[in-house]
């Protein structure tokens, strides 16, 4: 079986489709691995997503809804790049353009971003400027469709604020409250807000299996695969420290999917064998059998 087919067989991951214009609550929340062990035609994230350090791929906003009309644009910094040209496009073409000397810039807010309209961001930079053979590299070189963003409709913003108020009214620990807020953002397709919230917790030194697992899932949903791999690696390490076998096994399956994306089937097989053994220890027979069936396809 070809590597691309194997990547599809090993894990089923439901991602938001290319069209981001939809009622926010209709966006499916993340479905945990155990719910995805059955058949069907999976939609997996591109193995190219967020892996090329040599291009200024967009980090945020990326495959997401946003709140407000002045988002912060961030992208991968390219070594030796001195300036970047940032171009924002709407349905009618170029809406705004600016030059940045760092790998982020705030949108000036004019023209105002409309609700429920798709916008796309392109970042370009020139290597070896002033020479006879300059090289132009672009975020478009990532070659991924569906990375646009849109402003969350006002009616959804009102519902979101009410739901956030309900979370605040509960007797939750600070971490549990932040995780609940991140999951709520995800349900409204506010992927960038959910990721930013969890990244702040990580930067503050919070060590939590639930935090890093959710962060990994979100990175995977927006095709930031290198970051997803780092998050799932941390998930597995914390699960190992706390003896959480189920999270160890799930993290291994996520990491196996990512290993296939980087054309490392040997690592994928190792991770899946380890996950299968953990599921058997937990008496999770359905998951263990599913992995056994997948491993058998490696010899086809």
PDB file of C-alpha atoms in Angstrom, residues 27-276:
ATOM      1  CA  UNK A  27     -18.784  23.525  13.006  1.00  0.00           C
ATOM      2  CA  UNK A  28     -18.152  20.033  14.397  1.00  0.00           C
ATOM      3  CA  UNK A  29     -16.146  19.941  17.587  1.00  0.00           C
ATOM      4  CA  UNK A  30     -13.098  17.729  17.764  1.00  0.00           C
ATOM      5  CA  UNK A  31     -14.049  14.056  17.849  1.00  0.00           C
ATOM      6  CA  UNK A  32     -11.745  11.997  20.032  1.00  0.00           C
ATOM      7  CA  UNK A  33      -9.774   9.141  18.580  1.00  0.00           C
ATOM      8  CA  UNK A  34     -11.956   6.379  19.959  1.00  0.00           C
ATOM      9  CA  UNK A  35     -14.926   7.813  18.058  1.00  0.00           C
ATOM     10  CA  UNK A  36     -12.919   7.734  14.847  1.00  0.00           C
ATOM     11  CA  UNK A  37     -11.695   4.156  14.918  1.00  0.00           C
ATOM     12  CA  UNK A  38     -14.557   3.007  12.692  1.00  0.00           C
ATOM     13  CA  UNK A  39     -14.558   3.122   8.891  1.00  0.00           C
ATOM     14  CA  UNK A  40     -15.547   5.783   6.387  1.00  0.00           C
ATOM     15  CA  UNK A  41     -13.606   8.087   4.142  1.00  0.00           C
ATOM     16  CA  UNK A  42     -11.424  10.220   6.397  1.00  0.00           C
ATOM     17  CA  UNK A  43     -10.270  13.754   5.706  1.00  0.00           C
ATOM     18  CA  UNK A  44      -6.749  14.118   7.039  1.00  0.00           C
ATOM     19  CA  UNK A  45      -4.627  17.204   7.385  1.00  0.00           C
ATOM     20  CA  UNK A  46      -2.042  17.788   4.712  1.00  0.00           C
ATOM     21  CA  UNK A  47       1.418  16.496   5.673  1.00  0.00           C
ATOM     22  CA  UNK A  48       2.843  19.748   4.291  1.00  0.00           C
ATOM     23  CA  UNK A  49       1.009  21.963   6.741  1.00  0.00           C
ATOM     24  CA  UNK A  50       3.223  24.052   8.973  1.00  0.00           C
ATOM     25  CA  UNK A  51       6.374  22.055   8.329  1.00  0.00           C
ATOM     26  CA  UNK A  52       8.477  24.141   5.918  1.00  0.00           C
ATOM     27  CA  UNK A  53      10.774  26.464   7.827  1.00  0.00           C
ATOM     28  CA  UNK A  54      12.002  28.047   4.584  1.00  0.00           C
ATOM     29  CA  UNK A  55       8.731  29.837   3.740  1.00  0.00           C
ATOM     30  CA  UNK A  56       6.684  32.458   5.621  1.00  0.00           C
ATOM     31  CA  UNK A  57       3.629  30.255   6.088  1.00  0.00           C
ATOM     32  CA  UNK A  58       0.729  31.868   7.932  1.00  0.00           C
ATOM     33  CA  UNK A  59       0.427  30.959  11.611  1.00  0.00           C
ATOM     34  CA  UNK A  60      -2.618  33.053  12.464  1.00  0.00           C
ATOM     35  CA  UNK A  61      -5.345  33.644  11.434  1.00  0.00           C
ATOM     36  CA  UNK A  62      -5.390  30.271   9.716  1.00  0.00           C
ATOM     37  CA  UNK A  63      -8.493  28.172   8.950  1.00  0.00           C
ATOM     38  CA  UNK A  64     -10.439  30.040  11.611  1.00  0.00           C
ATOM     39  CA  UNK A  65     -13.079  32.549  12.544  1.00  0.00           C
ATOM     40  CA  UNK A  66     -11.948  35.720  14.307  1.00  0.00           C
ATOM     41  CA  UNK A  67     -13.405  38.201  16.745  1.00  0.00           C
ATOM     42  CA  UNK A  68     -13.120  41.903  16.023  1.00  0.00           C
ATOM     43  CA  UNK A  69     -11.880  43.726  12.965  1.00  0.00           C
ATOM     44  CA  UNK A  70      -8.180  44.302  13.732  1.00  0.00           C
ATOM     45  CA  UNK A  71      -6.594  40.836  13.897  1.00  0.00           C
ATOM     46  CA  UNK A  72      -2.928  40.297  14.542  1.00  0.00           C
ATOM     47  CA  UNK A  73      -1.275  38.587  11.581  1.00  0.00           C
ATOM     48  CA  UNK A  74       1.590  36.208  12.367  1.00  0.00           C
ATOM     49  CA  UNK A  75       3.714  34.008  10.142  1.00  0.00           C
ATOM     50  CA  UNK A  76       6.789  31.821  10.213  1.00  0.00           C
ATOM     51  CA  UNK A  77       9.964  33.938  10.309  1.00  0.00           C
ATOM     52  CA  UNK A  78      12.305  33.051   7.459  1.00  0.00           C
ATOM     53  CA  UNK A  79      16.045  33.099   8.183  1.00  0.00           C
ATOM     54  CA  UNK A  80      17.831  35.956   6.373  1.00  0.00           C
ATOM     55  CA  UNK A  81      14.559  37.684   5.398  1.00  0.00           C
ATOM     56  CA  UNK A  82      14.688  41.404   6.220  1.00  0.00           C
ATOM     57  CA  UNK A  83      11.180  42.533   5.265  1.00  0.00           C
ATOM     58  CA  UNK A  84       7.861  40.940   4.382  1.00  0.00           C
ATOM     59  CA  UNK A  85       5.039  42.121   2.148  1.00  0.00           C
ATOM     60  CA  UNK A  86       1.661  41.339   3.692  1.00  0.00           C
ATOM     61  CA  UNK A  87      -1.372  41.212   1.384  1.00  0.00           C
ATOM     62  CA  UNK A  88      -4.947  40.784   2.545  1.00  0.00           C
ATOM     63  CA  UNK A  89      -7.516  39.755  -0.043  1.00  0.00           C
ATOM     64  CA  UNK A  90     -11.291  39.654   0.060  1.00  0.00           C
ATOM     65  CA  UNK A  91     -13.889  38.543  -2.468  1.00  0.00           C
ATOM     66  CA  UNK A  92     -13.176  41.556  -4.676  1.00  0.00           C
ATOM     67  CA  UNK A  93      -9.394  41.325  -4.656  1.00  0.00           C
ATOM     68  CA  UNK A  94      -6.655  43.082  -2.689  1.00  0.00           C
ATOM     69  CA  UNK A  95      -8.053  44.826   0.364  1.00  0.00           C
ATOM     70  CA  UNK A  96      -4.890  45.936   2.158  1.00  0.00           C
ATOM     71  CA  UNK A  97      -1.138  45.684   1.812  1.00  0.00           C
ATOM     72  CA  UNK A  98       1.695  46.548   4.164  1.00  0.00           C
ATOM     73  CA  UNK A  99       5.408  45.940   4.711  1.00  0.00           C
ATOM     74  CA  UNK A 100       6.642  44.441   7.987  1.00  0.00           C
ATOM     75  CA  UNK A 101      10.161  44.054   9.343  1.00  0.00           C
ATOM     76  CA  UNK A 102       9.197  41.331  11.819  1.00  0.00           C
ATOM     77  CA  UNK A 103       7.026  38.230  11.486  1.00  0.00           C
ATOM     78  CA  UNK A 104       3.822  39.872  12.703  1.00  0.00           C
ATOM     79  CA  UNK A 105       1.710  42.919  12.088  1.00  0.00           C
ATOM     80  CA  UNK A 106      -1.703  44.165  13.195  1.00  0.00           C
ATOM     81  CA  UNK A 107      -4.351  44.870  10.596  1.00  0.00           C
ATOM     82  CA  UNK A 108      -5.015  48.595  10.518  1.00  0.00           C
ATOM     83  CA  UNK A 109      -8.784  48.096  10.535  1.00  0.00           C
ATOM     84  CA  UNK A 110      -9.545  49.927   7.308  1.00  0.00           C
ATOM     85  CA  UNK A 111     -11.328  48.864   5.222  1.00  0.00           C
ATOM     86  CA  UNK A 112     -13.408  47.227   7.946  1.00  0.00           C
ATOM     87  CA  UNK A 113     -13.692  43.460   7.810  1.00  0.00           C
ATOM     88  CA  UNK A 114     -17.238  42.341   7.143  1.00  0.00           C
ATOM     89  CA  UNK A 115     -19.034  39.543   8.940  1.00  0.00           C
ATOM     90  CA  UNK A 116     -19.205  36.103   7.314  1.00  0.00           C
ATOM     91  CA  UNK A 117     -16.851  36.993   4.457  1.00  0.00           C
ATOM     92  CA  UNK A 118     -13.778  34.942   3.639  1.00  0.00           C
ATOM     93  CA  UNK A 119     -10.414  36.691   3.649  1.00  0.00           C
ATOM     94  CA  UNK A 120      -7.031  35.286   2.697  1.00  0.00           C
ATOM     95  CA  UNK A 121      -3.580  36.374   3.771  1.00  0.00           C
ATOM     96  CA  UNK A 122      -0.406  36.123   1.682  1.00  0.00           C
ATOM     97  CA  UNK A 123       3.090  36.801   2.986  1.00  0.00           C
ATOM     98  CA  UNK A 124       5.986  37.324   0.577  1.00  0.00           C
ATOM     99  CA  UNK A 125       9.636  38.019   1.155  1.00  0.00           C
ATOM    100  CA  UNK A 126      12.706  38.417  -1.022  1.00  0.00           C
ATOM    101  CA  UNK A 127      15.940  36.628  -0.388  1.00  0.00           C
ATOM    102  CA  UNK A 128      19.189  38.065  -1.722  1.00  0.00           C
ATOM    103  CA  UNK A 129      17.645  41.489  -2.460  1.00  0.00           C
ATOM    104  CA  UNK A 130      19.741  43.796  -4.581  1.00  0.00           C
ATOM    105  CA  UNK A 131      21.452  40.934  -6.383  1.00  0.00           C
ATOM    106  CA  UNK A 132      21.035  39.940  -9.997  1.00  0.00           C
ATOM    107  CA  UNK A 133      19.055  36.857  -8.992  1.00  0.00           C
ATOM    108  CA  UNK A 134      16.750  37.610  -6.018  1.00  0.00           C
ATOM    109  CA  UNK A 135      14.452  34.835  -4.815  1.00  0.00           C
ATOM    110  CA  UNK A 136      10.807  35.489  -3.980  1.00  0.00           C
ATOM    111  CA  UNK A 137       9.248  33.107  -1.475  1.00  0.00           C
ATOM    112  CA  UNK A 138       5.640  33.185  -0.391  1.00  0.00           C
ATOM    113  CA  UNK A 139       3.234  31.671   2.101  1.00  0.00           C
ATOM    114  CA  UNK A 140       1.398  30.372  -0.973  1.00  0.00           C
ATOM    115  CA  UNK A 141       4.341  28.004  -1.530  1.00  0.00           C
ATOM    116  CA  UNK A 142       2.863  25.903   1.268  1.00  0.00           C
ATOM    117  CA  UNK A 143       0.319  24.791  -1.317  1.00  0.00           C
ATOM    118  CA  UNK A 144      -2.609  24.310   1.072  1.00  0.00           C
ATOM    119  CA  UNK A 145      -6.216  25.270   0.244  1.00  0.00           C
ATOM    120  CA  UNK A 146      -8.752  26.440   2.774  1.00  0.00           C
ATOM    121  CA  UNK A 147      -6.531  28.530   5.052  1.00  0.00           C
ATOM    122  CA  UNK A 148      -8.753  31.596   4.856  1.00  0.00           C
ATOM    123  CA  UNK A 149     -10.503  33.255   7.798  1.00  0.00           C
ATOM    124  CA  UNK A 150     -13.729  35.122   8.448  1.00  0.00           C
ATOM    125  CA  UNK A 151     -15.193  37.408  11.067  1.00  0.00           C
ATOM    126  CA  UNK A 152     -17.668  35.698  13.386  1.00  0.00           C
ATOM    127  CA  UNK A 153     -21.250  36.941  12.827  1.00  0.00           C
ATOM    128  CA  UNK A 154     -22.711  39.244  15.474  1.00  0.00           C
ATOM    129  CA  UNK A 155     -25.437  36.763  16.475  1.00  0.00           C
ATOM    130  CA  UNK A 156     -22.799  34.118  17.170  1.00  0.00           C
ATOM    131  CA  UNK A 157     -20.718  36.599  19.141  1.00  0.00           C
ATOM    132  CA  UNK A 158     -23.712  37.240  21.412  1.00  0.00           C
ATOM    133  CA  UNK A 159     -24.224  33.511  21.970  1.00  0.00           C
ATOM    134  CA  UNK A 160     -20.520  33.047  22.607  1.00  0.00           C
ATOM    135  CA  UNK A 161     -20.490  35.797  25.238  1.00  0.00           C
ATOM    136  CA  UNK A 162     -23.447  34.201  27.011  1.00  0.00           C
ATOM    137  CA  UNK A 163     -21.711  30.815  27.022  1.00  0.00           C
ATOM    138  CA  UNK A 164     -18.493  32.364  28.336  1.00  0.00           C
ATOM    139  CA  UNK A 165     -20.512  33.942  31.130  1.00  0.00           C
ATOM    140  CA  UNK A 166     -21.949  30.554  32.003  1.00  0.00           C
ATOM    141  CA  UNK A 167     -18.439  29.098  32.270  1.00  0.00           C
ATOM    142  CA  UNK A 168     -17.361  31.963  34.537  1.00  0.00           C
ATOM    143  CA  UNK A 169     -20.344  31.292  36.806  1.00  0.00           C
ATOM    144  CA  UNK A 170     -19.283  27.693  37.421  1.00  0.00           C
ATOM    145  CA  UNK A 171     -17.105  26.646  40.318  1.00  0.00           C
ATOM    146  CA  UNK A 172     -14.157  25.580  38.163  1.00  0.00           C
ATOM    147  CA  UNK A 173     -10.449  25.662  38.813  1.00  0.00           C
ATOM    148  CA  UNK A 174      -8.610  28.295  36.750  1.00  0.00           C
ATOM    149  CA  UNK A 175      -7.172  25.596  34.474  1.00  0.00           C
ATOM    150  CA  UNK A 176     -10.503  23.831  33.971  1.00  0.00           C
ATOM    151  CA  UNK A 177     -12.165  27.171  33.220  1.00  0.00           C
ATOM    152  CA  UNK A 178      -9.537  28.011  30.608  1.00  0.00           C
ATOM    153  CA  UNK A 179      -9.858  24.555  29.027  1.00  0.00           C
ATOM    154  CA  UNK A 180     -13.638  24.986  28.892  1.00  0.00           C
ATOM    155  CA  UNK A 181     -13.195  28.387  27.229  1.00  0.00           C
ATOM    156  CA  UNK A 182     -10.753  26.917  24.707  1.00  0.00           C
ATOM    157  CA  UNK A 183     -13.201  24.134  23.833  1.00  0.00           C
ATOM    158  CA  UNK A 184     -15.979  26.693  23.449  1.00  0.00           C
ATOM    159  CA  UNK A 185     -13.825  28.772  21.098  1.00  0.00           C
ATOM    160  CA  UNK A 186     -13.173  25.637  19.092  1.00  0.00           C
ATOM    161  CA  UNK A 187     -16.899  24.926  18.862  1.00  0.00           C
ATOM    162  CA  UNK A 188     -17.360  28.383  17.335  1.00  0.00           C
ATOM    163  CA  UNK A 189     -14.426  27.762  14.970  1.00  0.00           C
ATOM    164  CA  UNK A 190     -12.374  30.404  16.790  1.00  0.00           C
ATOM    165  CA  UNK A 191      -9.282  28.265  16.394  1.00  0.00           C
ATOM    166  CA  UNK A 192      -6.801  31.134  16.718  1.00  0.00           C
ATOM    167  CA  UNK A 193      -8.366  32.301  19.988  1.00  0.00           C
ATOM    168  CA  UNK A 194      -8.400  28.775  21.396  1.00  0.00           C
ATOM    169  CA  UNK A 195      -4.770  28.216  20.427  1.00  0.00           C
ATOM    170  CA  UNK A 196      -3.667  31.579  21.846  1.00  0.00           C
ATOM    171  CA  UNK A 197      -5.361  30.828  25.163  1.00  0.00           C
ATOM    172  CA  UNK A 198      -3.666  27.440  25.475  1.00  0.00           C
ATOM    173  CA  UNK A 199      -0.295  28.767  24.309  1.00  0.00           C
ATOM    174  CA  UNK A 200      -0.442  31.376  27.081  1.00  0.00           C
ATOM    175  CA  UNK A 201      -1.014  28.604  29.630  1.00  0.00           C
ATOM    176  CA  UNK A 202       1.899  26.637  28.192  1.00  0.00           C
ATOM    177  CA  UNK A 203       4.149  29.704  28.262  1.00  0.00           C
ATOM    178  CA  UNK A 204       3.189  30.207  31.911  1.00  0.00           C
ATOM    179  CA  UNK A 205       4.573  26.754  32.674  1.00  0.00           C
ATOM    180  CA  UNK A 206       1.263  24.927  33.193  1.00  0.00           C
ATOM    181  CA  UNK A 207       1.853  21.184  32.856  1.00  0.00           C
ATOM    182  CA  UNK A 208      -1.353  19.371  31.949  1.00  0.00           C
ATOM    183  CA  UNK A 209      -2.125  16.386  29.745  1.00  0.00           C
ATOM    184  CA  UNK A 210      -5.520  17.867  28.851  1.00  0.00           C
ATOM    185  CA  UNK A 211      -3.942  21.183  27.882  1.00  0.00           C
ATOM    186  CA  UNK A 212      -1.336  19.743  25.521  1.00  0.00           C
ATOM    187  CA  UNK A 213      -3.710  17.205  24.029  1.00  0.00           C
ATOM    188  CA  UNK A 214      -6.253  19.896  23.175  1.00  0.00           C
ATOM    189  CA  UNK A 215      -3.499  22.164  21.853  1.00  0.00           C
ATOM    190  CA  UNK A 216      -2.211  19.362  19.643  1.00  0.00           C
ATOM    191  CA  UNK A 217      -5.682  18.688  18.281  1.00  0.00           C
ATOM    192  CA  UNK A 218      -6.176  22.352  17.451  1.00  0.00           C
ATOM    193  CA  UNK A 219      -2.805  22.631  15.716  1.00  0.00           C
ATOM    194  CA  UNK A 220      -3.676  19.555  13.691  1.00  0.00           C
ATOM    195  CA  UNK A 221      -7.042  21.023  12.705  1.00  0.00           C
ATOM    196  CA  UNK A 222      -5.389  24.146  11.280  1.00  0.00           C
ATOM    197  CA  UNK A 223      -2.563  22.170   9.642  1.00  0.00           C
ATOM    198  CA  UNK A 224       0.286  23.358  11.862  1.00  0.00           C
ATOM    199  CA  UNK A 225       1.752  19.881  11.994  1.00  0.00           C
ATOM    200  CA  UNK A 226       5.180  20.587  13.458  1.00  0.00           C
ATOM    201  CA  UNK A 227       3.564  22.346  16.402  1.00  0.00           C
ATOM    202  CA  UNK A 228       1.029  19.535  16.685  1.00  0.00           C
ATOM    203  CA  UNK A 229       3.857  17.018  16.942  1.00  0.00           C
ATOM    204  CA  UNK A 230       5.519  19.006  19.719  1.00  0.00           C
ATOM    205  CA  UNK A 231       2.237  19.226  21.634  1.00  0.00           C
ATOM    206  CA  UNK A 232       1.486  15.501  21.328  1.00  0.00           C
ATOM    207  CA  UNK A 233       5.044  14.653  22.352  1.00  0.00           C
ATOM    208  CA  UNK A 234       4.519  16.738  25.482  1.00  0.00           C
ATOM    209  CA  UNK A 235       1.135  15.060  26.021  1.00  0.00           C
ATOM    210  CA  UNK A 236       2.762  11.652  25.915  1.00  0.00           C
ATOM    211  CA  UNK A 237       5.576  12.689  28.270  1.00  0.00           C
ATOM    212  CA  UNK A 238       3.146  14.070  30.854  1.00  0.00           C
ATOM    213  CA  UNK A 239       0.897  11.024  30.500  1.00  0.00           C
ATOM    214  CA  UNK A 240       3.905   8.795  31.086  1.00  0.00           C
ATOM    215  CA  UNK A 241       4.839  10.751  34.222  1.00  0.00           C
ATOM    216  CA  UNK A 242       1.314  10.411  35.613  1.00  0.00           C
ATOM    217  CA  UNK A 243       0.725   6.822  34.522  1.00  0.00           C
ATOM    218  CA  UNK A 244      -2.116   7.788  32.175  1.00  0.00           C
ATOM    219  CA  UNK A 245      -2.016   4.855  29.768  1.00  0.00           C
ATOM    220  CA  UNK A 246      -5.025   5.938  27.698  1.00  0.00           C
ATOM    221  CA  UNK A 247      -3.507   9.331  26.899  1.00  0.00           C
ATOM    222  CA  UNK A 248      -0.164   7.701  26.122  1.00  0.00           C
ATOM    223  CA  UNK A 249      -1.857   5.418  23.613  1.00  0.00           C
ATOM    224  CA  UNK A 250      -3.897   8.203  22.011  1.00  0.00           C
ATOM    225  CA  UNK A 251      -0.844  10.456  21.728  1.00  0.00           C
ATOM    226  CA  UNK A 252       1.037   7.649  20.001  1.00  0.00           C
ATOM    227  CA  UNK A 253      -1.698   7.329  17.370  1.00  0.00           C
ATOM    228  CA  UNK A 254      -1.625  11.066  16.712  1.00  0.00           C
ATOM    229  CA  UNK A 255       2.162  10.965  16.436  1.00  0.00           C
ATOM    230  CA  UNK A 256       1.977   7.958  14.108  1.00  0.00           C
ATOM    231  CA  UNK A 257      -0.290   9.955  11.801  1.00  0.00           C
ATOM    232  CA  UNK A 258       2.219  12.790  11.798  1.00  0.00           C
ATOM    233  CA  UNK A 259       5.116  10.372  11.202  1.00  0.00           C
ATOM    234  CA  UNK A 260       3.377   9.078   8.084  1.00  0.00           C
ATOM    235  CA  UNK A 261       2.937  12.658   6.937  1.00  0.00           C
ATOM    236  CA  UNK A 262       6.707  13.141   7.101  1.00  0.00           C
ATOM    237  CA  UNK A 263       7.272   9.827   5.299  1.00  0.00           C
ATOM    238  CA  UNK A 264       8.588   7.953   8.300  1.00  0.00           C
ATOM    239  CA  UNK A 265       6.605   4.681   8.234  1.00  0.00           C
ATOM    240  CA  UNK A 266       9.061   2.846  10.497  1.00  0.00           C
ATOM    241  CA  UNK A 267       8.411   5.367  13.270  1.00  0.00           C
ATOM    242  CA  UNK A 268       4.669   5.127  12.634  1.00  0.00           C
ATOM    243  CA  UNK A 269       4.781   1.334  13.015  1.00  0.00           C
ATOM    244  CA  UNK A 270       6.753   1.613  16.256  1.00  0.00           C
ATOM    245  CA  UNK A 271       4.273   4.112  17.699  1.00  0.00           C
ATOM    246  CA  UNK A 272       1.258   2.058  16.651  1.00  0.00           C
ATOM    247  CA  UNK A 273       2.671  -1.133  18.134  1.00  0.00           C
ATOM    248  CA  UNK A 274       3.231   0.711  21.393  1.00  0.00           C
ATOM    249  CA  UNK A 275      -0.301   2.155  21.284  1.00  0.00           C
ATOM    250  CA  UNK A 276      -1.778  -1.294  20.613  1.00  0.00           C
TER     251      UNK A 276
END
